[in-house]
Coordinates of N, CA and C in Angstrom, one line a residue:
M24 N -5.4 -20.2 -0.3 CA -4.2 -20.9 -0.3 C -3.6 -19.9 -1.6
F25 N -4.8 -20.0 -2.7 CA -4.0 -19.7 -3.8 C -3.7 -18.1 -4.3
F26 N -4.6 -17.3 -3.7 CA -3.3 -15.9 -3.3 C -2.9 -15.9 -2.9
R27 N -2.8 -16.2 -1.9 CA -1.3 -15.9 -0.2 C 0.2 -16.5 -2.0
I28 N 0.0 -17.7 -2.5 CA 0.9 -18.0 -3.3 C 1.2 -17.1 -4.5
L29 N -0.1 -17.1 -5.3 CA -0.1 -15.6 -6.1 C 0.7 -13.9 -6.4
S30 N 0.6 -14.0 -4.5 CA 0.5 -12.4 -4.3 C 2.4 -12.8 -3.9
L31 N 3.5 -14.2 -3.5 CA 4.2 -14.1 -3.5 C 5.2 -14.0 -4.6
L32 N 4.3 -15.0 -5.3 CA 5.1 -15.4 -6.8 C 5.4 -14.0 -7.3
I33 N 4.4 -12.7 -7.2 CA 4.0 -11.6 -8.1 C 5.8 -10.6 -7.3
A34 N 5.5 -10.9 -5.5 CA 6.7 -10.3 -5.1 C 7.2 -11.1 -5.9
A35 N 8.3 -11.6 -5.1 CA 8.9 -12.0 -5.7 C 9.7 -12.0 -7.4
G36 N 8.6 -11.5 -8.5 CA 9.1 -11.0 -10.4 C 9.0 -10.1 -9.7
V37 N 8.7 -9.2 -8.8 CA 8.8 -8.0 -8.9 C 10.6 -7.8 -8.6
I38 N 10.5 -8.1 -7.6 CA 11.9 -8.3 -6.1 C 13.1 -8.9 -7.8
A39 N 13.0 -9.4 -8.8 CA 13.6 -10.1 -9.6 C 13.6 -9.5 -11.0
L40 N 12.8 -8.4 -11.4 CA 13.0 -7.5 -12.5 C 13.7 -6.4 -11.5
I41 N 13.5 -6.2 -10.6 CA 14.1 -5.2 -10.7 C 16.0 -5.0 -9.9
V42 N 16.3 -5.9 -10.0 CA 17.4 -6.6 -9.6 C 17.8 -7.1 -11.5
T43 N 17.0 -7.4 -11.9 CA 17.8 -8.1 -13.5 C 18.4 -6.7 -13.9
P44 N 19.9 -6.7 -14.4 CA 20.7 -5.5 -15.4 C 19.8 -5.3 -16.5
D45 N 19.0 -6.3 -17.7 CA 19.0 -6.5 -18.5 C 17.2 -5.8 -18.8
A46 N 16.5 -5.6 -17.6 CA 14.9 -5.8 -17.3 C 15.1 -5.2 -18.4
P47 N 13.7 -4.5 -20.0 CA 13.1 -3.1 -19.8 C 12.9 -2.4 -19.2
D48 N 13.3 -1.0 -19.4 CA 12.6 0.2 -18.3 C 11.1 0.8 -17.8
S49 N 10.5 -0.1 -19.3 CA 8.9 0.4 -18.5 C 8.9 -1.0 -17.6
L50 N 9.0 -2.3 -17.3 CA 8.7 -3.3 -16.5 C 9.5 -3.1 -15.0
R51 N 11.1 -2.5 -15.3 CA 10.9 -1.6 -14.3 C 10.7 -1.0 -13.1
W52 N 9.8 -0.2 -14.5 CA 9.5 0.6 -13.5 C 8.4 0.6 -13.3
M53 N 7.3 -0.4 -14.0 CA 5.9 -1.2 -13.4 C 6.5 -1.9 -12.0
A54 N 8.0 -1.6 -11.7 CA 7.6 -3.0 -10.6 C 8.3 -2.4 -9.1
W55 N 8.9 -0.7 -9.5 CA 9.1 0.3 -8.5 C 7.8 0.6 -7.7
V56 N 6.9 0.9 -9.1 CA 5.1 1.6 -8.1 C 5.4 0.4 -7.1
Y57 N 4.9 -0.9 -7.8 CA 4.1 -2.4 -7.6 C 5.2 -1.7 -6.1
L58 N 6.5 -1.6 -6.5 CA 6.8 -2.2 -4.6 C 6.7 -0.6 -3.8
L59 N 6.7 0.3 -4.3 CA 5.8 1.0 -3.2 C 4.9 1.7 -2.8
V60 N 3.8 1.6 -4.0 CA 2.0 1.2 -3.7 C 2.4 -0.1 -2.4
M61 N 3.0 -1.0 -2.6 CA 2.8 -2.1 -1.7 C 2.9 -1.9 -0.4
C62 N 4.3 -0.4 -0.3 CA 4.7 -0.5 0.9 C 4.0 0.6 1.4
G63 N 2.8 2.1 0.4 CA 1.6 1.9 0.9 C 1.1 1.7 2.0
I64 N 0.6 0.3 0.8 CA -0.8 -0.2 2.0 C 0.0 -0.7 3.6
G65 N 1.2 -1.4 3.2 CA 2.0 -2.1 4.7 C 1.8 -0.6 5.8
M66 N 2.1 0.2 5.6 CA 2.5 1.6 6.2 C 1.3 1.1 6.6
I67 N -0.5 2.3 6.4 CA -1.5 2.4 6.8 C -2.2 1.2 7.1
A68 N -2.3 -0.3 6.5 CA -2.9 -1.4 7.0 C -2.3 -1.2 9.2
M69 N -0.3 -1.0 8.9 CA 0.1 -1.0 9.8 C -0.6 0.6 11.3
N70 N -0.6 0.8 10.8 CA -1.5 2.8 11.7 C -2.7 1.8 11.6
G71 N -3.5 0.8 11.1 CA -5.0 1.7 10.6 C -5.6 1.9 12.7
P72 N -5.8 1.6 13.0 CA -6.2 1.6 14.2 C -6.3 2.9 15.1
R73 N -4.6 4.1 14.4 CA -4.1 5.3 14.8 C -5.1 6.5 13.7
I74 N -5.7 5.3 12.3 CA -5.9 6.4 11.0 C -7.3 6.9 11.5
H75 N -8.2 5.4 12.4 CA -9.5 5.2 12.5 C -9.4 6.3 13.6
Q76 N -8.4 6.3 14.9 CA -9.5 7.2 15.7 C -9.3 8.6 15.8
W77 N -7.5 8.7 14.9 CA -8.3 10.3 14.4 C -9.0 10.9 13.1
L78 N -9.5 9.8 11.8 CA -11.0 9.9 11.6 C -11.9 10.2 12.0
E79 N -12.2 8.8 13.3 CA -13.2 9.2 15.2 C -13.1 11.4 15.3
E80 N -12.0 11.5 15.6 CA -12.0 12.4 16.2 C -12.4 13.9 15.5
K81 N -12.1 14.0 14.1 CA -12.9 14.6 12.8 C -14.7 14.5 12.3
E82 N -14.5 13.7 13.5 CA -16.1 13.8 12.3 C -16.6 13.3 14.2
A83 N -16.1 13.6 15.0 CA -16.3 13.9 16.0 C -16.7 16.2 15.5
A84 N -15.9 16.1 15.5 CA -15.4 17.1 15.7 C -16.3 17.9 14.8
L85 N -16.5 17.2 13.2 CA -18.0 18.4 12.9 C -19.4 18.5 13.0
K86 N -19.2 17.0 13.7 CA -20.6 16.5 13.4 C -20.6 18.0 15.1
S87 N -19.2 18.1 15.5 CA -20.7 18.7 16.8 C -20.4 20.9 16.2
R88 N -19.6 21.1 15.0 CA -19.3 22.2 14.9 C -21.6 22.8 13.8
F89 N -21.5 21.2 13.5 CA -22.7 21.9 12.7 C -23.9 21.0 13.5
K90 N -24.1 21.3 14.9 CA -24.4 21.0 15.9 C -24.9 22.5 16.5
R91 N -24.3 23.4 16.0 CA -24.6 24.5 16.9 C -26.3 25.8 15.7

């Protein structure tokens, strides 16, 4: 529960940093990087089963190639 609240506070702080006009540029860049990384992690998490299936197919192809 603590980590859930902490991540919610960090996410709200990131949005506040992006929206605030007088925030330092370095903090604004870090906020954008954090936001984009979290979006990327979310996309990977949503497509996890498809990524896993694709990796299994590639592994099977490599194993069959090395068996010959």
